[in-house]
C-alpha cells in the first residue's frame, strides 16, 4: 500500500503529547508501522522537537492544565512547520475540563484530523450523547451529520470510531466496517488509531488526507480481524494485533 | 458469580488515581472484568469525574505532593456521592512521605477498603515490618491482628496480600489461599488487585463489602492459577492471567 | 553467572527515575532478573528512597525541568551512599534541553555508567551525529573513540548501543555482538538495558564495573537471540525476551 511503503521509506518522526495510560502502546504502534515515535511534553523542548517531526499527535486522555498548554505550544509549532496535527479528544463530554480543552486546542491550533468515539464526536458537534469516563454510550443517531459539520467548522478530517468507523470531511463520509469486537476489549485501541492516522497523514499532502485517513482505518481494522482469528483473549489479541500491524501486509 | 454478573450488567465506571508504572494494567484489568476504567488526576476535573463513577481507586505508587492532594479531592467527592473508595498504600513504611500520605488520606477521606502487602499493612497498623521500596520483607507475624486493628480504627475492610491473602473487618479475617507464586514475579499484580476490589465493591452495598472483597481475591487467585498452568514465563503468564480474568468463569 | 547469582541472592533495590513510556518495562525487567525495582520521583522522598537502594537508574526520556532536578537530588544522595548511578541520555542531541540536561546531570552527579545509542553518545562526546527524536541516525564512524573519550572525561563506564554494543572505559572498549535485530523493533529495549546494567553494577565493586557492564550486555543480547528464535512479531518477541531474562540461564 502506498502509505505503508512511504512510511517505511521515509521513517517519519511522529511526535506525541499523549496520555500516561497508553503512551507505550502509541509509541509501539508507531514503531511497528515503521515510523519513529517520540514522546516529549516539556514546554521548553516541544517547539524544537516538533521541528524534527513529520506529524504531531495530541491526546487529552490524562490532561492537566499545564499539559494542555504544552499541547498548544506544540500545535502552534506544528502549524508553523506545516505538518499535520491529529487531535484525539478522549473523554470530551465527560467533564467540563475535557470539553473545554478540546475546544481550546481547536481554537488555538489548526488541527488536520479530529478523532473521537461516537459519543465524543457527537458532543463536540453539539449533539446529545453520553460519555461515561472515556467510553461512548450511544451518540450514534446522527453521527454522519456530526462528522461532516465538525469537519466543515474546523476544515479538518474527522474520524468517529465505533462499530463502523466514520471518516469524513465537510462534504462526504466514508465508512470502514473492518475491525473486530475484540478491539473494544483492549484499552488503547482508540489511542493507537490516532498514532496510525498521524503516521499515514505524515507522508502525504493535505488533499490526500481523507484517503490516507480512510486507508489507515481500513488497514487498522484488517489487522484487527487477522489478529482476532488467532487469539483467545484480549491480551493475546493485543500482542498479535500489534504484530499484524508490523507485518505491513495489506 | 453474583458480583461478576453485576459488573457485566451495570458496567460501572471505576475512577483511578494511580501510579505511572501500572496505570495501563489497572485500566485493562478493569476493562477485562467488564467494568469501565477511567484515569483522571487533574484537580480541576476529579470531583466532576467522580460524580460519574461507581467506585474510586487510589494508589500512591508514584506519589507527589500534588498528586496526593488530587487524591484527597477525589476521595472527598466520592464520600459525598457515597461510592466506595479503595486505597492501595504502595510503599507505606519505605519512606516517611509514603507513610504520611497513607495516614493523611485516611484522615481526610472515608476509605472503604485499605489494601497493602503484609509489610505495608503491618507498618500502617503500627507493627514492626520492613518495606524495601514497594516490596514486603517479612511483616507476617501478627498479620491477622494488624488487619483487624486497622479495620477497626478506620471502619474499613482491610486486605493484606501475601502468600495467603488476609481479608478482614474489625471482627474477623478470611483467608484466601488461591493464587500462584508466578503472580509475585509480575510487576502490577498488587495494583491490579485493587482495581478488581474496586470493581467488586462498586456493585454492592456496604454490608456486603467483606464478602465482595473476599470473592474478588478468590476470583483473582483462581484466574492466576489457571493462567500459570498454561504459561512458561512471567510475561506469558501476565497475558494469560488478564485473559482468564476476561473469561469471567468462576 | 556470578552477577546473576548475586542479584538473586541479594535482591538489590534498583531505584529508577525514568520516563513515562517504558517505566513498566524497566520495572519488570528488573524484577525478572531477581532484583527489586522501585520507581519514585518526588523530591521530598527520593533522597530517603535512595538510602534503601543498591543502584540508581536515571533516564531523561520524558524529562521536564522539575524531573531533572529530582534526578540530580537522587543522584547526589546516591553519591553520598556510594551506590552506582546509571544515566541513560535518551534523545541527547535531539533538542537543546536534552543535551543540556545530560550535561547538567553529569556535572552535578558522579555517574558510574553513561548509556546511549551511537548517536546520543557521539553527540555527548562532541562528535557529529544525528538524533531523530530518540533514534540514532548514523553516528557510528568514530564510536570507539567517542566511548573512550567520554569514559575518560567522566571517569565512568560508557555503553553505546547499536548493531554492535560498545562497552568501554578510558583505556579500552569491549564489543558485544550478541543481540537480534528484533530488539530494535520494540520500544523500550534501550531503557530496559539500563535497568539490567544498573542491576549488574549493584552487586559488585567499582573495579568490576567494566566486566559487569559487558556481562550484562552479553546476557541481554543472548536472551534476545533466544527469544527471537521463538517469536513471529515484535510483541511476541518482547514477551519471550522478558521471559528469557527471567530464566537466568547464561
XYZ file of C-alpha atoms in Angstrom:
750
model
C 0.000 0.000 0.000
C 1.261 3.424 -0.954
C 1.129 4.955 2.516
C 2.731 1.979 4.234
C 5.540 1.962 1.703
C 6.118 5.662 2.169
C 6.241 5.289 5.963
C 8.821 2.517 5.617
C 10.841 4.606 3.225
C 10.734 7.982 4.978
C 10.723 6.807 8.621
C 8.836 9.958 9.679
C 9.184 11.128 13.268
C 5.760 11.208 14.931
C 5.796 13.493 17.956
C 3.195 12.649 20.608
C 1.852 14.504 23.603
C -0.428 11.788 24.831
C -1.827 10.211 27.989
C 0.040 8.209 30.635
C -2.158 5.118 30.226
C -1.454 4.143 26.632
C 1.745 6.069 25.960
C 3.732 2.883 25.437
C 1.206 1.468 23.004
C 1.130 4.687 20.988
C 4.901 4.599 20.706
C 4.992 0.923 19.816
C 2.273 1.008 17.169
C 4.148 3.882 15.526
C 7.362 1.857 15.601
C 5.602 -1.247 14.308
C 4.380 0.728 11.302
C 7.965 1.675 10.504
C 7.749 5.288 11.680
C 9.745 6.712 14.598
C 7.831 7.730 17.722
C 8.929 10.387 20.155
C 7.106 11.338 23.328
C 8.120 14.748 24.698
C 5.998 17.190 26.671
C 8.232 19.760 28.393
C 7.239 23.235 27.264
C 10.921 24.106 26.951
C 11.513 21.495 24.286
C 8.278 20.795 22.421
C 8.707 23.547 19.808
C 12.185 22.288 18.986
C 11.138 18.636 18.891
C 8.223 19.451 16.597
C 10.730 20.903 14.134
C 12.200 17.401 13.703
C 8.780 15.778 13.296
C 6.573 14.932 10.322
C 3.321 14.820 12.305
C 2.054 15.725 15.767
C -0.429 13.600 17.743
C -2.254 15.227 20.682
C -4.378 13.207 23.112
C -6.118 14.610 26.200
C -6.677 11.277 27.959
C -4.952 12.277 31.204
C -4.876 16.015 30.720
C -3.826 18.704 33.177
C -3.908 22.451 32.645
C -0.173 22.500 32.160
C -0.220 19.620 29.720
C -2.848 21.270 27.542
C -0.668 24.386 27.428
C 2.250 22.265 26.230
C -0.005 20.715 23.585
C -0.994 24.147 22.316
C 2.649 25.229 22.153
C 3.471 22.079 20.204
C 0.439 22.548 17.958
C 1.414 26.097 17.088
C 4.922 24.965 16.217
C 3.464 22.211 14.035
C 1.277 24.746 12.247
C 4.312 26.922 11.657
C 6.214 23.996 10.194
C 3.178 22.905 8.203
C 2.980 19.312 9.448
C -0.330 17.530 10.151
C -1.799 17.660 13.660
C -4.066 14.855 14.899
C -6.202 15.553 17.967
C -7.769 12.718 19.961
C -10.496 14.243 22.157
C -10.519 11.499 24.793
C -13.375 11.942 27.251
C -14.762 15.085 25.601
C -18.215 15.434 27.101
C -17.422 13.505 30.278
C -16.187 16.575 32.160
C -16.249 20.286 31.536
C -12.447 20.354 31.574
C -12.200 17.869 28.705
C -14.812 19.614 26.591
C -13.156 22.965 27.162
C -9.671 21.628 26.454
C -10.888 20.130 23.167
C -12.373 23.439 22.147
C -9.404 25.469 23.301
C -6.926 23.367 21.342
C -9.137 23.575 18.250
C -9.368 27.334 18.662
C -5.641 27.918 19.006
C -4.247 25.207 16.757
C -5.101 24.338 13.157
C -5.900 20.641 13.518
C -5.764 18.388 10.431
C -7.726 15.493 11.876
C -10.078 15.266 14.860
C -10.610 11.778 16.255
C -13.001 10.536 18.892
C -15.540 7.834 19.561
C -19.183 8.336 18.588
C -20.017 9.988 21.901
C -17.057 12.361 21.952
C -17.547 13.461 18.339
C -21.286 13.903 18.889
C -20.731 16.058 21.983
C -18.132 18.200 20.241
C -20.528 18.714 17.336
C -23.152 19.911 19.795
C -25.335 16.801 19.582
C -26.721 14.861 22.515
C -24.617 11.944 23.683
C -23.322 10.347 26.842
C -19.621 9.864 27.508
C -19.033 7.725 30.612
C -15.411 8.421 31.515
C -13.752 7.749 28.190
C -16.394 5.365 26.852
C -19.122 6.253 24.390
C -22.644 5.357 25.478
C -24.776 5.893 22.421
C -24.351 9.024 20.311
C -24.748 7.103 17.065
C -28.009 8.547 15.795
C -26.771 11.337 13.633
C -23.102 10.522 13.598
C -22.620 11.186 9.861
C -24.051 14.632 10.291
C -21.890 15.315 13.354
C -18.770 14.263 11.456
C -19.489 16.470 8.467
C -20.488 19.516 10.483
C -17.346 19.296 12.616
C -15.247 18.759 9.512
C -16.750 21.861 7.994
C -16.407 24.133 11.002
C -12.770 23.121 11.574
C -11.751 22.484 7.957
C -10.417 19.132 9.098
C -10.841 15.425 8.547
C -13.000 13.869 11.284
C -12.823 10.230 12.356
C -15.558 8.839 14.623
C -14.702 5.365 15.863
C -17.344 2.806 16.716
C -18.745 -0.451 15.404
C -18.446 1.201 11.991
C -15.756 3.880 11.748
C -16.900 7.075 10.054
C -14.206 9.065 8.231
C -15.355 12.321 6.713
C -14.699 15.810 5.503
C -17.196 18.625 5.075
C -18.739 17.024 2.004
C -18.867 13.301 2.475
C -18.311 10.427 4.848
C -16.624 7.115 4.172
C -17.476 4.071 6.250
C -14.991 1.496 7.418
C -16.584 -1.741 8.532
C -13.324 -3.569 9.018
C -12.389 -4.365 12.574
C -13.355 -6.828 15.275
C -15.250 -6.554 18.554
C -12.102 -7.748 20.347
C -10.633 -4.309 19.675
C -13.198 -2.869 22.087
C -11.968 -5.094 24.885
C -8.430 -3.761 24.796
C -7.564 -0.463 26.456
C -5.728 1.750 23.991
C -7.016 0.693 20.580
C -8.540 4.154 20.164
C -5.344 5.941 21.166
C -3.227 3.749 18.901
C -5.545 4.516 15.977
C -4.600 8.189 16.365
C -0.918 7.268 16.081
C -1.641 5.262 12.941
C -3.644 8.151 11.490
C -0.816 10.550 12.282
C 1.722 8.250 10.630
C -0.370 7.936 7.459
C -1.007 11.680 7.244
C 2.684 12.415 7.749
C 3.634 11.038 4.345
C 1.085 12.743 2.098
C -0.299 16.116 1.060
C -3.349 17.765 2.548
C -5.521 16.893 -0.455
C -4.854 13.213 0.239
C -5.714 13.369 3.951
C -9.194 11.893 3.592
C -7.909 8.986 1.556
C -4.971 8.468 3.907
C -7.239 8.509 6.970
C -9.627 6.022 5.378
C -6.719 3.783 4.349
C -5.314 3.951 7.861
C -8.588 2.848 9.434
C -9.074 0.075 6.850
C -5.568 -1.227 7.475
C -6.015 -0.981 11.244
C -9.302 -2.833 11.084
C -7.968 -5.585 8.851
C -5.020 -6.160 11.152
C -7.548 -6.460 13.981
C -9.524 -9.088 12.122
C -6.452 -11.146 11.337
C -5.235 -10.957 14.921
C -8.627 -11.888 16.359
C -8.745 -15.065 14.318
C -5.601 -16.282 16.098
C -6.275 -15.132 19.667
C -8.119 -16.497 22.670
C -8.359 -13.390 24.844
C -7.968 -9.640 24.774
C -4.293 -9.561 25.756
C -3.235 -12.268 23.345
C -5.199 -10.332 20.748
C -3.378 -7.110 21.596
C 0.002 -8.777 21.112
C -0.969 -10.327 17.787
C -2.701 -7.137 16.642
C 0.481 -5.103 17.026
C 2.408 -7.861 15.307
C -0.022 -7.870 12.369
C 0.448 -4.115 12.076
C 4.183 -4.734 11.941
C 3.931 -7.169 9.048
C 2.654 -4.360 6.805
C 0.705 -6.706 4.595
C -2.372 -5.089 3.090
C -20.824 -15.382 40.297
C -23.116 -12.663 41.551
C -20.562 -9.840 41.553
C -19.161 -10.699 38.121
C -22.653 -10.787 36.674
C -23.481 -7.447 38.218
C -20.310 -5.867 36.843
C -21.163 -7.144 33.358
C -24.680 -5.843 33.681
C -24.029 -2.412 35.202
C -20.714 -1.603 33.535
C -19.685 0.598 36.471
C -17.172 3.380 35.866
C -14.114 2.849 38.082
C -12.199 6.101 38.515
C -8.495 5.647 39.276
C -5.810 7.975 40.533
C -2.970 5.534 40.379
C 0.730 5.255 39.650
C 2.518 5.720 36.315
C 4.049 2.236 36.334
C 0.971 0.036 36.259
C -1.661 2.515 35.100
C -2.278 0.590 31.887
C -2.680 -2.704 33.695
C -5.134 -1.200 36.180
C -7.225 0.120 33.303
C -7.079 -3.142 31.371
C -7.950 -5.434 34.270
C -10.980 -3.242 34.950
C -11.979 -3.461 31.273
C -11.410 -7.216 31.228
C -13.798 -7.616 34.153
C -16.479 -5.810 32.164
C -16.310 -2.513 34.067
C -15.231 0.802 32.519
C -11.935 2.307 33.697
C -11.147 5.999 33.699
C -7.836 7.518 34.747
C -8.077 11.250 35.538
C -6.000 13.221 38.015
C -6.333 16.949 37.274
C -7.651 18.709 40.363
C -9.970 20.726 38.133
C -11.805 17.659 36.909
C -11.571 14.921 39.531
C -14.645 15.985 41.512
C -16.735 16.007 38.344
C -15.369 12.693 37.079
C -16.048 11.058 40.450
C -19.702 12.028 40.049
C -19.896 9.671 37.030
C -18.135 6.846 38.828
C -19.270 3.864 40.877
C -16.001 3.407 42.750
C -12.732 5.270 43.274
C -9.332 3.558 43.413
C -6.395 5.476 44.924
C -2.806 4.219 44.715
C 0.262 6.079 45.988
C 2.854 4.101 43.990
C 4.455 7.139 42.326
C 3.066 9.845 44.564
C 3.892 13.529 44.590
C 2.543 16.164 46.972
C 0.266 17.479 44.262
C -0.997 14.048 43.319
C -1.926 13.230 46.906
C -3.893 16.480 47.052
C -5.794 15.438 43.926
C -6.480 12.062 45.523
C -7.911 13.715 48.612
C -10.123 15.952 46.477
C -11.357 12.910 44.576
C -11.844 10.970 47.813
C -13.946 13.719 49.360
C -16.116 13.834 46.244
C -16.514 10.061 46.408
C -17.567 10.282 50.056
C -20.105 12.920 49.122
C -21.518 10.717 46.403
C -21.405 7.675 48.666
C -19.360 5.398 46.401
C -16.679 3.017 47.727
C -13.075 4.200 47.951
C -10.212 1.701 47.729
C -6.775 2.837 48.911
C -3.619 0.954 47.930
C -0.841 2.087 50.274
C 2.073 1.201 47.990
C 5.407 1.571 49.737
C 3.924 2.670 53.068
C 6.783 2.268 55.503
C 9.523 2.602 52.884
C 9.701 6.387 53.158
C 8.283 8.952 55.525
C 6.400 10.563 52.625
C 4.541 7.356 51.822
C 3.626 6.640 55.428
C 2.409 10.201 55.926
C 0.452 10.220 52.663
C -1.291 6.992 53.660
C -2.246 8.474 57.008
C -3.277 11.818 55.562
C -5.591 10.245 53.007
C -7.122 8.034 55.685
C -7.619 11.061 57.921
C -9.340 13.192 55.293
C -11.195 10.561 53.286
C -13.542 7.820 54.475
C -11.919 4.797 52.849
C -13.970 1.611 52.328
C -11.067 -0.743 51.767
C -7.373 -0.444 52.610
C -5.063 -2.708 50.636
C -1.379 -3.378 51.008
C 1.130 -6.192 51.220
C 1.989 -7.739 54.583
C 4.739 -5.201 55.233
C 2.704 -2.136 54.315
C -0.326 -3.209 56.338
C 1.863 -4.117 59.312
C 3.605 -0.734 59.265
C 0.332 1.159 58.967
C -1.035 -0.809 61.923
C 1.991 0.253 63.942
C 3.686 -3.151 63.910
C 7.316 -3.824 63.034
C 7.990 -4.690 59.396
C 10.384 -3.893 56.597
C 9.242 -2.452 53.285
C 12.084 -2.403 50.723
C 10.878 0.041 48.081
C 7.463 -1.420 47.356
C 8.261 -4.972 48.407
C 7.339 -6.548 51.714
C 10.189 -8.151 53.592
C 8.600 -10.046 56.436
C 5.811 -8.460 58.455
C 3.793 -11.675 58.599
C 3.992 -12.476 62.288
C 0.851 -10.839 63.545
C -0.786 -10.012 60.247
C -4.303 -11.094 61.319
C -4.099 -8.780 64.285
C -2.807 -5.915 62.141
C -5.657 -6.386 59.672
C -8.352 -6.378 62.352
C -6.942 -3.453 64.273
C -6.663 -1.322 61.129
C -10.158 -2.375 60.068
C -11.441 -1.299 63.440
C -9.710 2.048 63.629
C -10.770 3.023 60.097
C -14.115 1.200 59.979
C -12.996 -0.319 56.715
C -12.279 -3.644 55.066
C -8.568 -4.424 55.060
C -6.825 -6.671 52.540
C -3.253 -7.783 53.204
C -1.754 -9.548 50.197
C 0.924 -12.194 50.509
C 1.351 -15.933 50.134
C -2.064 -16.161 51.798
C -4.271 -13.103 51.312
C -5.938 -11.885 54.508
C -9.272 -10.122 54.107
C -10.807 -8.770 57.260
C -13.014 -6.379 59.113
C -12.859 -5.406 62.757
C -14.260 -8.733 63.898
C -12.862 -11.471 61.733
C -10.418 -12.341 58.987
C -10.968 -14.564 55.973
C -8.055 -16.279 54.291
C -7.655 -16.714 50.594
C -5.119 -19.343 49.645
C -5.860 -19.208 45.933
C -3.125 -17.743 43.762
C 0.219 -18.768 42.342
C 3.813 -17.756 43.031
C 4.034 -16.556 39.411
C 1.886 -13.587 40.449
C 4.783 -12.350 42.565
C 7.085 -12.259 39.541
C 4.906 -9.830 37.606
C 5.023 -6.105 38.369
C 1.497 -4.831 38.916
C -0.427 -7.800 40.278
C -0.899 -5.931 43.541
C -2.120 -2.770 41.832
C -4.472 -4.706 39.580
C -5.950 -6.439 42.623
C -7.034 -3.018 43.894
C -8.864 -2.375 40.611
C -10.602 -5.734 40.901
C -11.549 -4.985 44.516
C -12.915 -1.594 43.489
C -14.947 -3.150 40.687
C -16.460 -5.779 43.016
C -17.274 -3.214 45.713
C -18.869 -0.906 43.161
C -21.809 -3.215 42.593
C -22.851 -3.985 46.173
C -23.879 -2.415 49.451
C -21.580 -1.663 52.339
C -22.773 -4.668 54.333
C -21.600 -6.923 51.517
C -18.128 -5.368 51.227
C -16.338 -8.101 53.163
C -17.928 -10.818 51.074
C -17.284 -8.904 47.853
C -13.636 -8.333 48.753
C -13.158 -11.989 49.619
C -14.875 -13.058 46.387
C -12.687 -10.662 44.407
C -9.485 -12.098 45.851
C -10.686 -15.684 45.368
C -11.556 -14.976 41.747
C -8.273 -13.166 41.172
C -6.292 -16.018 42.693
C -8.121 -18.698 40.721
C -7.502 -16.843 37.462
C -3.832 -16.741 38.439
C -3.737 -20.483 38.997
C -5.374 -21.225 35.663
C -3.052 -18.865 33.810
C 0.054 -20.271 35.495
C -0.785 -23.765 34.339
C -0.535 -22.587 30.714
C 2.474 -20.259 30.889
C 6.235 -20.644 30.676
C 7.352 -17.276 31.999
C 6.160 -14.217 33.874
C 5.116 -12.191 30.821
C 3.287 -15.040 29.133
C 1.605 -15.571 32.493
C 0.594 -11.922 32.681
C -1.058 -12.082 29.277
C -2.939 -15.278 30.081
C -3.858 -14.047 33.566
C -5.628 -10.982 32.177
C -7.306 -13.187 29.602
C -8.537 -15.576 32.291
C -9.980 -12.605 34.175
C -11.785 -11.663 30.980
C -13.436 -15.041 30.602
C -15.408 -14.448 33.815
C -15.660 -18.117 34.614
C -15.779 -18.800 38.320
C 26.895 -16.431 36.059
C 28.390 -14.647 39.032
C 26.406 -11.421 38.670
C 23.079 -13.169 38.075
C 23.632 -15.350 41.131
C 24.483 -12.337 43.251
C 21.358 -10.481 42.105
C 19.221 -13.491 43.015
C 20.897 -13.752 46.374
C 20.966 -10.097 47.417
C 17.713 -8.914 45.812
C 19.097 -5.375 45.444
C 16.639 -2.495 45.279
C 17.104 -0.602 41.988
C 15.683 2.900 42.275
C 14.586 4.416 38.955
C 13.696 7.918 37.880
C 12.794 7.092 34.335
C 10.429 8.030 31.533
C 6.662 7.511 31.376
C 6.786 5.425 28.189
C 8.805 2.430 29.311
C 8.530 2.734 33.088
C 6.651 -0.549 33.363
C 9.190 -2.414 31.274
C 12.082 -1.031 33.318
C 10.394 -2.227 36.496
C 9.549 -5.640 35.065
C 12.972 -6.395 33.594
C 14.472 -5.572 36.986
C 12.001 -7.919 38.663
C 12.610 -10.641 36.081
C 16.322 -10.503 36.859
C 15.535 -11.139 40.523
C 16.210 -7.596 41.740
C 13.553 -5.322 43.261
C 12.520 -2.248 41.262
C 11.176 0.938 42.775
C 10.025 3.961 40.810
C 9.850 7.151 42.896
C 10.390 10.709 41.752
C 9.002 13.142 44.354
C 11.773 15.452 45.513
C 10.542 15.006 49.073
C 11.222 11.279 49.071
C 13.985 10.499 46.574
C 16.890 11.043 48.988
C 15.278 8.704 51.506
C 14.392 6.060 48.898
C 17.940 6.120 47.533
C 19.166 5.216 51.014
C 17.359 1.864 50.665
C 18.695 1.242 47.162
C 21.729 -0.566 45.759
C 21.772 1.302 42.444
C 20.111 4.324 40.857
C 18.967 4.439 37.220
C 18.277 7.842 35.646
C 16.647 8.206 32.217
C 15.716 11.515 30.575
C 13.284 10.073 28.010
C 10.336 12.285 29.018
C 12.203 14.888 31.001
C 10.882 18.117 32.483
C 12.846 20.770 34.355
C 11.385 19.557 37.629
C 12.109 15.924 36.903
C 15.759 16.627 36.112
C 16.030 18.443 39.453
C 14.632 15.364 41.194
C 17.154 13.215 39.318
C 20.016 15.397 40.499
C 18.775 15.225 44.089
C 18.582 11.448 43.821
C 21.993 11.304 42.161
C 23.629 13.319 44.911
C 22.099 11.045 47.538
C 23.379 8.019 45.619
C 26.877 9.519 45.526
C 26.700 10.100 49.260
C 25.697 6.499 49.858
C 28.280 5.278 47.349
C 25.972 3.252 45.124
C 26.340 3.107 41.321
C 24.439 5.599 39.186
C 23.459 4.705 35.614
C 22.451 7.556 33.290
C 20.552 6.897 30.063
C 20.838 10.030 27.914
C 17.702 9.412 25.828
C 17.408 11.893 22.968
C 20.638 13.744 23.801
C 21.331 15.759 20.684
C 17.718 15.882 19.515
C 16.903 19.023 21.484
C 18.927 21.574 23.381
C 17.045 20.671 26.559
C 18.118 17.023 26.379
C 21.745 17.839 25.644
C 21.853 20.356 28.477
C 20.119 18.020 30.918
C 22.632 15.278 30.116
C 25.498 17.650 30.749
C 23.960 19.143 33.878
C 23.398 15.746 35.485
C 26.944 14.691 34.615
C 28.278 17.923 36.119
C 26.395 17.622 39.399
C 26.319 13.862 39.890
C 29.170 11.354 39.789
C 27.784 8.877 37.251
C 29.172 5.329 37.145
C 27.867 4.392 33.721
C 26.659 6.526 30.816
C 24.440 4.744 28.298
C 23.075 5.897 24.982
C 22.735 4.820 21.379
C 25.510 5.580 18.872
C 24.022 8.981 18.040
C 23.490 10.108 21.625
C 26.959 9.018 22.753
C 28.558 10.631 19.712
C 26.792 13.941 20.340
C 27.712 13.940 24.021
C 31.331 13.277 23.088
C 31.229 16.295 20.806
C 31.230 14.307 17.555
C 28.867 14.848 14.636
C 25.727 12.701 14.667
C 22.003 12.935 14.067
C 19.468 12.010 16.729
C 15.929 11.965 15.315
C 13.718 12.113 18.389
C 15.171 9.246 20.391
C 16.541 7.305 17.418
C 20.145 7.295 16.269
C 20.706 8.106 12.613
C 24.302 7.317 11.955
C 26.979 8.441 14.422
C 28.943 5.193 14.111
C 32.100 6.411 12.435
C 34.294 7.005 15.424
C 32.164 5.419 18.096
C 35.074 3.656 19.864
C 36.856 6.951 20.208
C 33.693 8.687 21.456
C 33.175 5.986 24.090
C 36.717 6.174 25.407
C 36.900 9.953 25.443
C 33.613 10.218 27.344
C 34.727 7.474 29.725
C 37.908 9.400 30.381
C 36.348 12.801 30.904
C 33.695 11.437 33.271
C 35.711 8.607 34.843
C 32.823 6.304 34.033
C 31.950 3.215 32.045
C 30.286 4.123 28.740
C 27.891 1.872 26.838
C 26.948 2.776 23.257
C 24.162 0.562 21.956
C 23.744 -0.278 18.286
C 24.172 -3.187 15.940
C 27.304 -3.938 17.942
C 27.243 -2.682 21.534
C 30.407 -0.886 22.593
C 31.283 -1.050 26.291
C 34.316 0.883 27.342
C 36.361 2.740 29.899
C 39.070 5.316 29.292
C 41.554 2.695 28.140
C 39.734 0.097 26.108
C 36.467 -0.915 24.514
C 34.795 -4.308 24.502
C 32.400 -5.255 21.754
C 29.224 -7.210 22.249
C 27.856 -8.692 19.052
C 25.107 -10.664 20.775
C 21.581 -9.449 20.125
C 18.998 -9.591 17.375
C 17.528 -7.025 15.001
C 14.107 -7.723 16.545
C 15.298 -5.793 19.613
C 15.288 -2.631 17.501
C 11.637 -3.092 16.638
C 10.474 -2.999 20.252
C 10.109 0.307 22.086
C 11.990 0.135 25.380
C 14.824 -2.304 24.761
C 17.287 0.542 25.263
C 15.671 1.673 28.501
C 15.477 -1.868 29.842
C 19.172 -2.354 29.117
C 19.899 0.488 31.549
C 17.926 -1.335 34.254
C 19.886 -4.519 33.576
C 23.160 -2.582 33.701
C 22.112 -0.990 36.996
C 21.209 -4.366 38.460
C 24.552 -5.907 37.452
C 26.550 -2.944 38.778
C 24.626 -3.013 42.050
C 26.220 -6.281 43.157
C 29.895 -5.586 42.502
C 32.741 -3.215 43.253
C 33.798 -0.306 41.096
C 36.818 -2.164 39.720
C 34.466 -4.794 38.312
C 32.093 -2.321 36.625
C 33.506 -2.793 33.128
C 33.249 -6.550 33.375
C 29.765 -6.346 34.898
C 28.553 -3.995 32.162
C 29.960 -6.225 29.450
C 28.413 -9.301 31.085
C 25.075 -7.516 31.333
C 25.032 -6.631 27.641
C 26.142 -10.152 26.645
C 23.390 -11.688 28.750
C 20.816 -9.225 27.436
C 21.836 -9.916 23.839
C 21.786 -13.685 24.278
C 18.303 -13.551 25.785
C 17.259 -11.518 22.744
C 18.623 -14.135 20.369
C 16.870 -16.968 22.154
C 13.568 -15.073 22.246
C 13.782 -14.113 18.573
C 14.117 -17.726 17.540
C 10.685 -18.444 19.061
C 8.748 -15.328 18.045
C 6.822 -14.218 14.992
C 6.488 -10.484 15.678
C 7.874 -7.700 17.818
C 5.345 -8.036 20.644
C 5.578 -11.788 20.904
C 9.325 -11.258 20.920
C 9.062 -8.736 23.745
C 7.113 -11.170 25.900
C 9.524 -14.043 25.290
C 12.556 -11.767 25.703
C 11.493 -10.765 29.209
C 10.745 -14.403 29.976
C 14.205 -15.464 28.778
C 15.709 -12.832 31.061
C 13.714 -14.346 33.893
C 15.077 -17.836 33.333
C 18.555 -16.622 34.275
C 20.297 -19.193 32.174
C 23.633 -17.996 30.792
